[in-house]
Amino acid sequence: MTAATEPARGRALGPIRSQFAPWLDPAAAPLVEIERVTKRFGAETAIDDLSLTIYEREFFALLGPSGCGKSTLMRLLAGFETPTAGTLRLAGKDLAGVPPHRRPVNMMFQSYALFPHMDVAANVGFGLRQEGLPRAEIAARSDEMLKLVRMEKLKHRRPDQLSGGQRQRVALARALVKRPKLLLLDEPLGALDKKLREETQFELVELQERLGLTFVIVTHDQEEAMTMATRIAVMDHGKIAQVGTPAEIYEAPASRYVAEFVGDVTLLPGKVLDTEPGAVRFAAEGLGAFTLAAANGRAAGEAAVLALRPEKLSLAAGEAAPGANSLAGTIADIAYLGDMSLFRIRLADGRIVKVSRPNATRTVARPLDWGDAVTLTFAPDSGVLLPA
């Protein structure tokens, strides 16, 4: 495939990214099928009876804390580990017994793993030389990838003459040059500073869209996953806690674990008082009753937890209007973050609730300060009821 046709194949994905949802099409065949896979290391179970499907041209994220099994799952796909049980298929082909170099899969490691004695061009073309391709084709494909990642002018430098961001680009070009069906990215931005990492996230999304390839990224950084991924699998102790789009994961978490891991959240335990079509009354322990827009499958009398995101709460001095869902407290801490301020509000029973407010106007003076008495209010559709 030429440089001209490769980007064209994926160009249409960018404008329709929000409508890209092959997982909702019953007729769509997954590119990756992970079926009841278990991986044990001695007595330790790293992956526990896990099933997952990933579709062609997805930018899929495996998200979770250290030790949750996400890197092990990626190594199973790459062929560096063998499942204890279960089946892995790629494009309908069973990967059992297929060694890493025979799989149409490439992997980009967190360390980048560049050869220090080779220049940039030699690093990028290494895999093609191992395949015995003609020298002219190796040079042409290497130049094509280096141009794609904007590193063609530095092709004769060695890795120790490059910045961290430049080395990351070289490693990406080397992973892409073999044109894999599936590109695995193991914490690829972890070595970059915050600003460069944020810039590179959007560059990776653009590159993936242009090439029309399938990317799977492993990360513990929730913002990174939500910025880049079409879908996210949140992992916990070798299992998948929830799979969904970034908006689904954030706005409709399936459990307390997902709600707490992805973004800031306040969790208020209590029980459902009563339900009616489109509404529910919920009593939070020690805080009174609130009216919510939906019961999320909860029944009257059932124990539940109300999850409230900081940006869904309104903060003001004085008392709330009658009938409002409200919480009274005092400002315990304020974090000024430039574009927004984060308030930690101490309620009467001592628990802390986080509230965020955008700094929409240019001002140095704070309308609210430490120790001020305030009221938090939230709309009926702002909270999510989760299993206790």
mmCIF file of C-alpha atoms in Angstrom:
data_model
loop_
_atom_site.group_PDB
_atom_site.id
_atom_site.type_symbol
_atom_site.label_atom_id
_atom_site.label_comp_id
_atom_site.label_asym_id
_atom_site.label_seq_id
_atom_site.Cartn_x
_atom_site.Cartn_y
_atom_site.Cartn_z
ATOM 1 C CA MET A 1 0.000 0.000 0.000
ATOM 2 C CA THR A 2 1.378 3.401 -0.960
ATOM 3 C CA ALA A 3 1.698 6.492 1.167
ATOM 4 C CA ALA A 4 -1.076 8.083 -0.858
ATOM 5 C CA THR A 5 -3.616 5.306 -0.404
ATOM 6 C CA GLU A 6 -2.850 4.462 3.230
ATOM 7 C CA PRO A 7 -4.101 7.762 4.747
ATOM 8 C CA ALA A 8 -7.020 7.835 2.332
ATOM 9 C CA ARG A 9 -8.323 4.551 3.691
ATOM 10 C CA GLY A 10 -8.719 6.055 7.169
ATOM 11 C CA ARG A 11 -9.438 9.653 6.328
ATOM 12 C CA ALA A 12 -13.217 9.320 6.665
ATOM 13 C CA LEU A 13 -13.026 8.244 10.304
ATOM 14 C CA GLY A 14 -12.078 11.676 11.662
ATOM 15 C CA PRO A 15 -15.266 13.594 10.776
ATOM 16 C CA ILE A 16 -17.500 10.667 11.780
ATOM 17 C CA ARG A 17 -15.636 9.637 14.935
ATOM 18 C CA SER A 18 -18.675 10.308 17.110
ATOM 19 C CA GLN A 19 -20.786 7.999 14.889
ATOM 20 C CA PHE A 20 -18.115 5.279 14.685
ATOM 21 C CA ALA A 21 -19.617 2.395 16.653
ATOM 22 C CA PRO A 22 -19.183 -1.004 14.943
ATOM 23 C CA TRP A 23 -19.705 -2.704 18.322
ATOM 24 C CA LEU A 24 -23.382 -1.720 18.047
ATOM 25 C CA ASP A 25 -23.776 -3.471 14.673
ATOM 26 C CA PRO A 26 -24.777 -7.151 15.127
ATOM 27 C CA ALA A 27 -23.431 -7.901 11.652
ATOM 28 C CA ALA A 28 -19.960 -6.447 12.312
ATOM 29 C CA ALA A 29 -17.185 -9.016 12.798
ATOM 30 C CA PRO A 30 -14.626 -8.172 15.517
ATOM 31 C CA LEU A 31 -10.966 -7.901 14.582
ATOM 32 C CA VAL A 32 -9.857 -9.151 18.014
ATOM 33 C CA GLU A 33 -11.770 -11.810 19.955
ATOM 34 C CA ILE A 34 -10.675 -12.677 23.478
ATOM 35 C CA GLU A 35 -12.804 -15.567 24.659
ATOM 36 C CA ARG A 36 -12.742 -16.693 28.310
ATOM 37 C CA VAL A 37 -9.002 -16.179 28.616
ATOM 38 C CA THR A 38 -7.211 -16.953 31.867
ATOM 39 C CA LYS A 39 -3.514 -16.435 32.560
ATOM 40 C CA ARG A 40 -1.852 -17.705 35.710
ATOM 41 C CA PHE A 41 1.702 -17.230 36.945
ATOM 42 C CA GLY A 42 2.044 -19.998 39.497
ATOM 43 C CA ALA A 43 -0.627 -19.442 42.134
ATOM 44 C CA GLU A 44 -1.337 -15.877 40.937
ATOM 45 C CA THR A 45 -4.142 -15.250 38.459
ATOM 46 C CA ALA A 46 -3.294 -12.236 36.285
ATOM 47 C CA ILE A 47 -6.216 -12.624 33.841
ATOM 48 C CA ASP A 48 -9.386 -14.251 35.123
ATOM 49 C CA ASP A 49 -11.843 -15.758 32.588
ATOM 50 C CA LEU A 50 -11.869 -12.558 30.530
ATOM 51 C CA SER A 51 -13.826 -12.028 27.299
ATOM 52 C CA LEU A 52 -13.555 -8.960 25.070
ATOM 53 C CA THR A 53 -14.046 -7.944 21.432
ATOM 54 C CA ILE A 54 -12.244 -5.119 19.607
ATOM 55 C CA TYR A 55 -13.234 -3.914 16.146
ATOM 56 C CA GLU A 56 -11.231 -2.795 13.139
ATOM 57 C CA ARG A 57 -10.167 0.891 13.223
ATOM 58 C CA GLU A 58 -10.897 1.254 16.924
ATOM 59 C CA PHE A 59 -8.588 3.156 19.224
ATOM 60 C CA PHE A 60 -9.191 0.905 22.226
ATOM 61 C CA ALA A 61 -7.866 1.549 25.739
ATOM 62 C CA LEU A 62 -7.153 -0.943 28.516
ATOM 63 C CA LEU A 63 -7.366 1.209 31.648
ATOM 64 C CA GLY A 64 -6.638 0.274 35.216
ATOM 65 C CA PRO A 65 -4.218 0.524 38.143
ATOM 66 C CA SER A 66 -0.884 -1.260 38.320
ATOM 67 C CA GLY A 67 -1.301 -5.005 38.698
ATOM 68 C CA CYS A 68 -4.818 -5.191 37.231
ATOM 69 C CA GLY A 69 -3.702 -7.386 34.300
ATOM 70 C CA LYS A 70 -3.815 -4.905 31.426
ATOM 71 C CA SER A 71 -0.167 -5.338 30.371
ATOM 72 C CA THR A 72 -0.468 -9.121 30.662
ATOM 73 C CA LEU A 73 -3.473 -9.027 28.332
ATOM 74 C CA MET A 74 -1.481 -6.994 25.831
ATOM 75 C CA ARG A 75 1.441 -9.425 26.004
ATOM 76 C CA LEU A 76 -0.973 -12.281 25.343
ATOM 77 C CA LEU A 77 -2.142 -10.522 22.168
ATOM 78 C CA ALA A 78 1.460 -9.902 21.109
ATOM 79 C CA GLY A 79 2.403 -13.534 21.680
ATOM 80 C CA PHE A 80 4.939 -12.892 24.452
ATOM 81 C CA GLU A 81 2.767 -14.887 26.871
ATOM 82 C CA THR A 82 0.588 -17.974 26.359
ATOM 83 C CA PRO A 83 -2.923 -18.227 27.859
ATOM 84 C CA THR A 84 -3.453 -20.796 30.593
ATOM 85 C CA ALA A 85 -6.983 -21.236 29.207
ATOM 86 C CA GLY A 86 -9.212 -19.624 26.596
ATOM 87 C CA THR A 87 -8.915 -18.504 22.990
ATOM 88 C CA LEU A 88 -7.434 -15.472 21.235
ATOM 89 C CA ARG A 89 -8.441 -14.762 17.629
ATOM 90 C CA LEU A 90 -7.275 -12.041 15.242
ATOM 91 C CA ALA A 91 -9.279 -11.472 12.057
ATOM 92 C CA GLY A 92 -10.971 -14.819 12.710
ATOM 93 C CA LYS A 93 -7.689 -16.757 13.030
ATOM 94 C CA ASP A 94 -6.840 -18.616 16.233
ATOM 95 C CA LEU A 95 -3.514 -17.280 17.534
ATOM 96 C CA ALA A 96 -2.668 -20.421 19.535
ATOM 97 C CA GLY A 97 0.841 -21.520 18.664
ATOM 98 C CA VAL A 98 1.539 -18.497 16.418
ATOM 99 C CA PRO A 99 4.872 -16.923 17.517
ATOM 100 C CA PRO A 100 5.137 -13.133 17.914
ATOM 101 C CA HIS A 101 7.050 -12.560 14.664
ATOM 102 C CA ARG A 102 4.363 -14.424 12.695
ATOM 103 C CA ARG A 103 1.457 -12.364 14.032
ATOM 104 C CA PRO A 104 0.221 -9.265 12.131
ATOM 105 C CA VAL A 105 0.712 -7.399 15.405
ATOM 106 C CA ASN A 106 3.347 -4.915 16.477
ATOM 107 C CA MET A 107 4.055 -3.507 19.916
ATOM 108 C CA MET A 108 5.472 -0.195 21.051
ATOM 109 C CA PHE A 109 7.040 -0.413 24.505
ATOM 110 C CA GLN A 110 7.092 2.264 27.192
ATOM 111 C CA SER A 111 10.908 2.331 27.114
ATOM 112 C CA TYR A 112 10.819 2.660 23.276
ATOM 113 C CA ALA A 113 13.638 0.020 23.125
ATOM 114 C CA LEU A 114 15.569 1.798 20.361
ATOM 115 C CA PHE A 115 18.964 0.427 19.350
ATOM 116 C CA PRO A 116 21.528 2.984 20.574
ATOM 117 C CA HIS A 117 24.172 2.115 17.936
ATOM 118 C CA MET A 118 21.754 2.632 15.008
ATOM 119 C CA ASP A 119 20.568 5.914 13.572
ATOM 120 C CA VAL A 120 16.887 6.777 13.270
ATOM 121 C CA ALA A 121 16.461 5.372 9.755
ATOM 122 C CA ALA A 122 18.150 2.076 10.693
ATOM 123 C CA ASN A 123 15.984 1.738 13.803
ATOM 124 C CA VAL A 124 12.791 2.232 11.809
ATOM 125 C CA GLY A 125 13.807 -0.219 9.092
ATOM 126 C CA PHE A 126 15.088 -2.933 11.435
ATOM 127 C CA GLY A 127 11.986 -5.122 11.301
ATOM 128 C CA LEU A 128 11.850 -4.915 7.497
ATOM 129 C CA ARG A 129 15.500 -5.999 7.254
ATOM 130 C CA GLN A 130 14.691 -8.982 9.449
ATOM 131 C CA GLU A 131 12.028 -9.941 6.910
ATOM 132 C CA GLY A 132 14.595 -9.789 4.100
ATOM 133 C CA LEU A 133 12.908 -7.047 2.083
ATOM 134 C CA PRO A 134 14.881 -5.325 -0.705
ATOM 135 C CA ARG A 135 16.997 -2.393 0.418
ATOM 136 C CA ALA A 136 15.130 0.087 -1.794
ATOM 137 C CA GLU A 137 11.753 -0.926 -0.353
ATOM 138 C CA ILE A 138 13.078 -0.692 3.203
ATOM 139 C CA ALA A 139 14.346 2.832 2.549
ATOM 140 C CA ALA A 140 11.109 3.925 0.882
ATOM 141 C CA ARG A 141 8.844 2.562 3.629
ATOM 142 C CA SER A 142 11.083 3.905 6.396
ATOM 143 C CA ASP A 143 11.091 7.366 4.796
ATOM 144 C CA GLU A 144 7.304 7.172 4.446
ATOM 145 C CA MET A 145 6.832 6.502 8.160
ATOM 146 C CA LEU A 146 9.399 9.082 9.251
ATOM 147 C CA LYS A 147 7.638 11.704 7.162
ATOM 148 C CA LEU A 148 4.336 10.683 8.721
ATOM 149 C CA VAL A 149 5.700 11.297 12.249
ATOM 150 C CA ARG A 150 7.638 14.401 11.124
ATOM 151 C CA MET A 151 11.094 12.944 11.809
ATOM 152 C CA GLU A 152 12.472 12.740 8.255
ATOM 153 C CA LYS A 153 14.988 15.564 8.841
ATOM 154 C CA LEU A 154 16.529 13.704 11.777
ATOM 155 C CA LYS A 155 16.843 10.296 10.105
ATOM 156 C CA HIS A 156 20.644 10.176 10.508
ATOM 157 C CA ARG A 157 20.729 10.970 14.232
ATOM 158 C CA ARG A 158 21.223 8.347 16.917
ATOM 159 C CA PRO A 159 18.690 7.923 19.771
ATOM 160 C CA ASP A 160 20.969 9.657 22.312
ATOM 161 C CA GLN A 161 20.839 12.785 20.125
ATOM 162 C CA LEU A 162 17.052 12.998 20.330
ATOM 163 C CA SER A 163 14.615 14.373 22.907
ATOM 164 C CA GLY A 164 12.120 12.112 24.663
ATOM 165 C CA GLY A 165 9.333 13.166 22.329
ATOM 166 C CA GLN A 166 11.511 12.530 19.260
ATOM 167 C CA ARG A 167 12.452 9.052 20.486
ATOM 168 C CA GLN A 168 8.770 8.345 21.015
ATOM 169 C CA ARG A 169 8.085 9.274 17.376
ATOM 170 C CA VAL A 170 10.868 7.029 16.129
ATOM 171 C CA ALA A 171 9.530 4.102 18.158
ATOM 172 C CA LEU A 172 6.070 4.729 16.735
ATOM 173 C CA ALA A 173 7.403 4.838 13.162
ATOM 174 C CA ARG A 174 9.254 1.558 13.735
ATOM 175 C CA ALA A 175 6.065 -0.051 15.042
ATOM 176 C CA LEU A 176 4.004 1.209 12.086
ATOM 177 C CA VAL A 177 6.445 0.503 9.261
ATOM 178 C CA LYS A 178 5.479 -3.189 9.092
ATOM 179 C CA ARG A 179 1.831 -2.188 8.603
ATOM 180 C CA PRO A 180 0.361 -4.403 11.307
ATOM 181 C CA LYS A 181 -3.331 -5.228 11.544
ATOM 182 C CA LEU A 182 -3.071 -4.377 15.239
ATOM 183 C CA LEU A 183 -0.739 -1.931 16.991
ATOM 184 C CA LEU A 184 -0.252 -2.389 20.732
ATOM 185 C CA LEU A 185 0.900 0.631 22.743
ATOM 186 C CA ASP A 186 2.214 -0.098 26.240
ATOM 187 C CA GLU A 187 2.120 3.173 28.242
ATOM 188 C CA PRO A 188 3.684 4.927 25.213
ATOM 189 C CA LEU A 189 3.531 8.458 26.632
ATOM 190 C CA GLY A 190 4.665 7.746 30.179
ATOM 191 C CA ALA A 191 8.178 9.151 29.653
ATOM 192 C CA LEU A 192 6.972 12.501 28.271
ATOM 193 C CA ASP A 193 6.326 15.682 30.243
ATOM 194 C CA LYS A 194 2.713 16.728 30.769
ATOM 195 C CA LYS A 195 2.468 19.318 27.992
ATOM 196 C CA LEU A 196 4.159 17.138 25.387
ATOM 197 C CA ARG A 197 2.082 14.159 26.482
ATOM 198 C CA GLU A 198 -1.138 16.107 25.941
ATOM 199 C CA GLU A 199 -0.018 17.258 22.488
ATOM 200 C CA THR A 200 1.059 13.755 21.498
ATOM 201 C CA GLN A 201 -2.299 12.267 22.508
ATOM 202 C CA PHE A 202 -4.075 14.223 19.764
ATOM 203 C CA GLU A 203 -1.286 13.464 17.280
ATOM 204 C CA LEU A 204 -1.723 9.735 17.918
ATOM 205 C CA VAL A 205 -5.479 9.993 17.367
ATOM 206 C CA GLU A 206 -4.944 11.865 14.096
ATOM 207 C CA LEU A 207 -2.341 9.352 12.944
ATOM 208 C CA GLN A 208 -4.562 6.396 13.774
ATOM 209 C CA GLU A 209 -7.458 7.962 11.872
ATOM 210 C CA ARG A 210 -5.305 8.715 8.818
ATOM 211 C CA LEU A 211 -3.878 5.207 8.635
ATOM 212 C CA GLY A 212 -7.164 3.478 9.425
ATOM 213 C CA LEU A 213 -5.387 1.013 11.730
ATOM 214 C CA THR A 214 -6.528 -0.556 14.994
ATOM 215 C CA PHE A 215 -4.707 0.692 18.092
ATOM 216 C CA VAL A 216 -4.887 -0.836 21.569
ATOM 217 C CA ILE A 217 -3.298 1.252 24.312
ATOM 218 C CA VAL A 218 -2.505 0.211 27.871
ATOM 219 C CA THR A 219 -2.579 3.063 30.369
ATOM 220 C CA HIS A 220 -3.294 3.874 34.002
ATOM 221 C CA ASP A 221 -3.971 7.516 33.060
ATOM 222 C CA GLN A 222 -7.733 8.063 32.848
ATOM 223 C CA GLU A 223 -7.428 11.393 31.008
ATOM 224 C CA GLU A 224 -5.153 9.785 28.425
ATOM 225 C CA ALA A 225 -7.639 6.980 27.810
ATOM 226 C CA MET A 226 -10.612 9.334 27.591
ATOM 227 C CA THR A 227 -8.803 11.694 25.205
ATOM 228 C CA MET A 228 -7.761 9.049 22.699
ATOM 229 C CA ALA A 229 -10.028 6.023 22.915
ATOM 230 C CA THR A 230 -13.196 5.189 21.010
ATOM 231 C CA ARG A 231 -13.910 2.680 23.794
ATOM 232 C CA ILE A 232 -12.363 1.884 27.163
ATOM 233 C CA ALA A 233 -12.179 -1.351 29.135
ATOM 234 C CA VAL A 234 -11.718 -0.593 32.839
ATOM 235 C CA MET A 235 -9.896 -3.518 34.442
ATOM 236 C CA ASP A 236 -9.786 -4.727 38.032
ATOM 237 C CA HIS A 237 -7.870 -7.779 39.310
ATOM 238 C CA GLY A 238 -7.750 -9.541 35.954
ATOM 239 C CA LYS A 239 -11.389 -8.896 35.099
ATOM 240 C CA ILE A 240 -13.212 -6.232 33.122
ATOM 241 C CA ALA A 241 -15.319 -3.977 35.312
ATOM 242 C CA GLN A 242 -16.930 -2.092 32.410
ATOM 243 C CA VAL A 243 -16.523 -1.519 28.669
ATOM 244 C CA GLY A 244 -17.897 1.611 27.041
ATOM 245 C CA THR A 245 -17.204 4.885 25.312
ATOM 246 C CA PRO A 246 -15.430 7.546 27.381
ATOM 247 C CA ALA A 247 -18.744 9.329 27.960
ATOM 248 C CA GLU A 248 -20.475 6.102 29.050
ATOM 249 C CA ILE A 249 -17.674 5.203 31.442
ATOM 250 C CA TYR A 250 -17.659 8.669 33.025
ATOM 251 C CA GLU A 251 -21.343 9.577 33.025
ATOM 252 C CA ALA A 252 -22.822 6.110 33.620
ATOM 253 C CA PRO A 253 -20.322 4.039 35.631
ATOM 254 C CA ALA A 254 -21.471 0.496 36.300
ATOM 255 C CA SER A 255 -20.000 0.256 39.799
ATOM 256 C CA ARG A 256 -18.393 2.163 42.658
ATOM 257 C CA TYR A 257 -15.000 0.936 41.470
ATOM 258 C CA VAL A 258 -15.418 2.461 38.002
ATOM 259 C CA ALA A 259 -16.897 5.690 39.384
ATOM 260 C CA GLU A 260 -13.975 6.161 41.771
ATOM 261 C CA PHE A 261 -11.242 5.162 39.317
ATOM 262 C CA VAL A 262 -12.401 7.349 36.425
ATOM 263 C CA GLY A 263 -12.494 10.975 37.569
ATOM 264 C CA ASP A 264 -13.282 12.567 40.917
ATOM 265 C CA VAL A 265 -16.535 11.581 42.567
ATOM 266 C CA THR A 266 -18.418 11.915 45.857
ATOM 267 C CA LEU A 267 -20.190 8.744 46.979
ATOM 268 C CA LEU A 268 -23.120 9.076 49.373
ATOM 269 C CA PRO A 269 -24.455 5.759 50.753
ATOM 270 C CA GLY A 270 -28.128 5.391 51.588
ATOM 271 C CA LYS A 271 -31.254 3.650 50.358
ATOM 272 C CA VAL A 272 -34.036 4.106 47.820
ATOM 273 C CA LEU A 273 -37.218 5.381 49.450
ATOM 274 C CA ASP A 274 -39.598 4.997 46.527
ATOM 275 C CA THR A 275 -39.668 5.047 42.743
ATOM 276 C CA GLU A 276 -42.052 6.162 40.034
ATOM 277 C CA PRO A 277 -41.664 6.434 36.246
ATOM 278 C CA GLY A 278 -38.701 8.725 35.584
ATOM 279 C CA ALA A 279 -38.019 9.634 39.218
ATOM 280 C CA VAL A 280 -36.781 8.217 42.502
ATOM 281 C CA ARG A 281 -36.483 9.429 46.100
ATOM 282 C CA PHE A 282 -33.182 8.565 47.719
ATOM 283 C CA ALA A 283 -32.243 9.025 51.386
ATOM 284 C CA ALA A 284 -28.524 9.584 51.967
ATOM 285 C CA GLU A 285 -27.269 8.564 55.396
ATOM 286 C CA GLY A 286 -27.365 11.594 57.707
ATOM 287 C CA LEU A 287 -28.068 14.056 54.880
ATOM 288 C CA GLY A 288 -31.784 13.804 54.168
ATOM 289 C CA ALA A 289 -33.708 12.840 51.016
ATOM 290 C CA PHE A 290 -33.031 13.819 47.408
ATOM 291 C CA THR A 291 -35.069 13.592 44.221
ATOM 292 C CA LEU A 292 -33.281 11.952 41.295
ATOM 293 C CA ALA A 293 -34.299 11.620 37.672
ATOM 294 C CA ALA A 294 -33.897 7.843 37.353
ATOM 295 C CA ALA A 295 -33.511 4.817 39.571
ATOM 296 C CA ASN A 296 -30.922 3.037 37.369
ATOM 297 C CA GLY A 297 -32.572 -0.310 38.062
ATOM 298 C CA ARG A 298 -32.750 0.210 41.825
ATOM 299 C CA ALA A 299 -35.893 -0.836 43.734
ATOM 300 C CA ALA A 300 -37.629 0.751 46.738
ATOM 301 C CA GLY A 301 -35.944 -0.208 49.995
ATOM 302 C CA GLU A 302 -32.707 -1.204 48.267
ATOM 303 C CA ALA A 303 -29.361 -0.005 49.584
ATOM 304 C CA ALA A 304 -27.534 2.132 47.021
ATOM 305 C CA VAL A 305 -24.842 4.762 46.593
ATOM 306 C CA LEU A 306 -25.366 8.187 45.036
ATOM 307 C CA ALA A 307 -22.414 9.220 42.849
ATOM 308 C CA LEU A 308 -21.929 12.969 42.244
ATOM 309 C CA ARG A 309 -19.197 14.403 40.013
ATOM 310 C CA PRO A 310 -17.578 17.712 41.155
ATOM 311 C CA GLU A 311 -18.669 19.635 38.048
ATOM 312 C CA LYS A 312 -22.314 18.587 38.495
ATOM 313 C CA LEU A 313 -22.566 20.442 41.812
ATOM 314 C CA SER A 314 -23.370 24.153 42.055
ATOM 315 C CA LEU A 315 -21.683 26.132 44.817
ATOM 316 C CA ALA A 316 -23.008 29.328 46.387
ATOM 317 C CA ALA A 317 -22.976 31.293 49.608
ATOM 318 C CA GLY A 318 -26.179 31.247 51.661
ATOM 319 C CA GLU A 319 -29.020 28.780 51.829
ATOM 320 C CA ALA A 320 -30.543 26.786 48.991
ATOM 321 C CA ALA A 321 -33.964 27.492 47.527
ATOM 322 C CA PRO A 322 -36.795 25.407 49.041
ATOM 323 C CA GLY A 323 -37.161 21.997 47.417
ATOM 324 C CA ALA A 324 -33.681 21.926 45.941
ATOM 325 C CA ASN A 325 -31.348 18.950 46.280
ATOM 326 C CA SER A 326 -28.923 20.641 48.650
ATOM 327 C CA LEU A 327 -26.014 20.037 51.012
ATOM 328 C CA ALA A 328 -24.751 22.618 53.521
ATOM 329 C CA GLY A 329 -21.115 22.894 54.566
ATOM 330 C CA THR A 330 -18.020 25.079 54.872
ATOM 331 C CA ILE A 331 -15.054 25.508 52.548
ATOM 332 C CA ALA A 332 -12.166 23.418 53.882
ATOM 333 C CA ASP A 333 -9.684 23.838 50.988
ATOM 334 C CA ILE A 334 -9.384 25.590 47.639
ATOM 335 C CA ALA A 335 -7.086 24.590 44.771
ATOM 336 C CA TYR A 336 -6.661 27.259 42.090
ATOM 337 C CA LEU A 337 -5.769 25.473 38.824
ATOM 338 C CA GLY A 338 -5.912 28.391 36.413
ATOM 339 C CA ASP A 339 -8.772 27.338 34.177
ATOM 340 C CA MET A 340 -10.777 26.077 37.137
ATOM 341 C CA SER A 341 -10.887 26.015 40.925
ATOM 342 C CA LEU A 342 -11.428 22.904 43.019
ATOM 343 C CA PHE A 343 -13.218 23.305 46.354
ATOM 344 C CA ARG A 344 -13.265 20.759 49.172
ATOM 345 C CA ILE A 345 -16.434 21.287 51.194
ATOM 346 C CA ARG A 346 -16.748 19.842 54.698
ATOM 347 C CA LEU A 347 -20.309 18.823 55.536
ATOM 348 C CA ALA A 348 -21.769 18.931 59.046
ATOM 349 C CA ASP A 349 -20.939 15.249 59.654
ATOM 350 C CA GLY A 350 -17.299 15.800 58.646
ATOM 351 C CA ARG A 351 -17.303 14.134 55.247
ATOM 352 C CA ILE A 352 -15.672 15.985 52.331
ATOM 353 C CA VAL A 353 -17.371 16.773 49.009
ATOM 354 C CA LYS A 354 -15.408 18.056 45.996
ATOM 355 C CA VAL A 355 -16.814 20.800 43.771
ATOM 356 C CA SER A 356 -15.196 22.260 40.651
ATOM 357 C CA ARG A 357 -15.960 25.647 39.131
ATOM 358 C CA PRO A 358 -14.613 27.101 35.870
ATOM 359 C CA ASN A 359 -12.762 30.394 36.221
ATOM 360 C CA ALA A 360 -14.742 32.044 33.463
ATOM 361 C CA THR A 361 -13.777 35.643 34.302
ATOM 362 C CA ARG A 362 -10.387 37.298 34.793
ATOM 363 C CA THR A 363 -10.182 38.056 38.470
ATOM 364 C CA VAL A 364 -7.706 37.543 41.280
ATOM 365 C CA ALA A 365 -10.151 38.087 44.155
ATOM 366 C CA ARG A 366 -12.092 35.034 45.277
ATOM 367 C CA PRO A 367 -15.852 35.438 45.783
ATOM 368 C CA LEU A 368 -15.661 32.447 48.138
ATOM 369 C CA ASP A 369 -12.869 31.800 50.604
ATOM 370 C CA TRP A 370 -11.647 29.352 53.224
ATOM 371 C CA GLY A 371 -14.102 28.855 56.078
ATOM 372 C CA ASP A 372 -17.081 30.349 54.241
ATOM 373 C CA ALA A 373 -20.457 28.718 54.826
ATOM 374 C CA VAL A 374 -21.828 27.493 51.495
ATOM 375 C CA THR A 375 -24.603 25.402 49.994
ATOM 376 C CA LEU A 376 -24.189 22.780 47.281
ATOM 377 C CA THR A 377 -27.099 22.018 44.967
ATOM 378 C CA PHE A 378 -27.522 19.568 42.114
ATOM 379 C CA ALA A 379 -30.149 18.833 39.484
ATOM 380 C CA PRO A 380 -32.187 15.603 39.642
ATOM 381 C CA ASP A 381 -30.377 14.200 36.579
ATOM 382 C CA SER A 382 -26.886 15.002 37.898
ATOM 383 C CA GLY A 383 -26.410 11.974 40.135
ATOM 384 C CA VAL A 384 -26.065 8.279 39.368
ATOM 385 C CA LEU A 385 -27.345 5.549 41.691
ATOM 386 C CA LEU A 386 -24.942 2.621 41.955
ATOM 387 C CA PRO A 387 -25.093 -0.740 43.748
ATOM 388 C CA ALA A 388 -24.084 -0.428 47.393
#
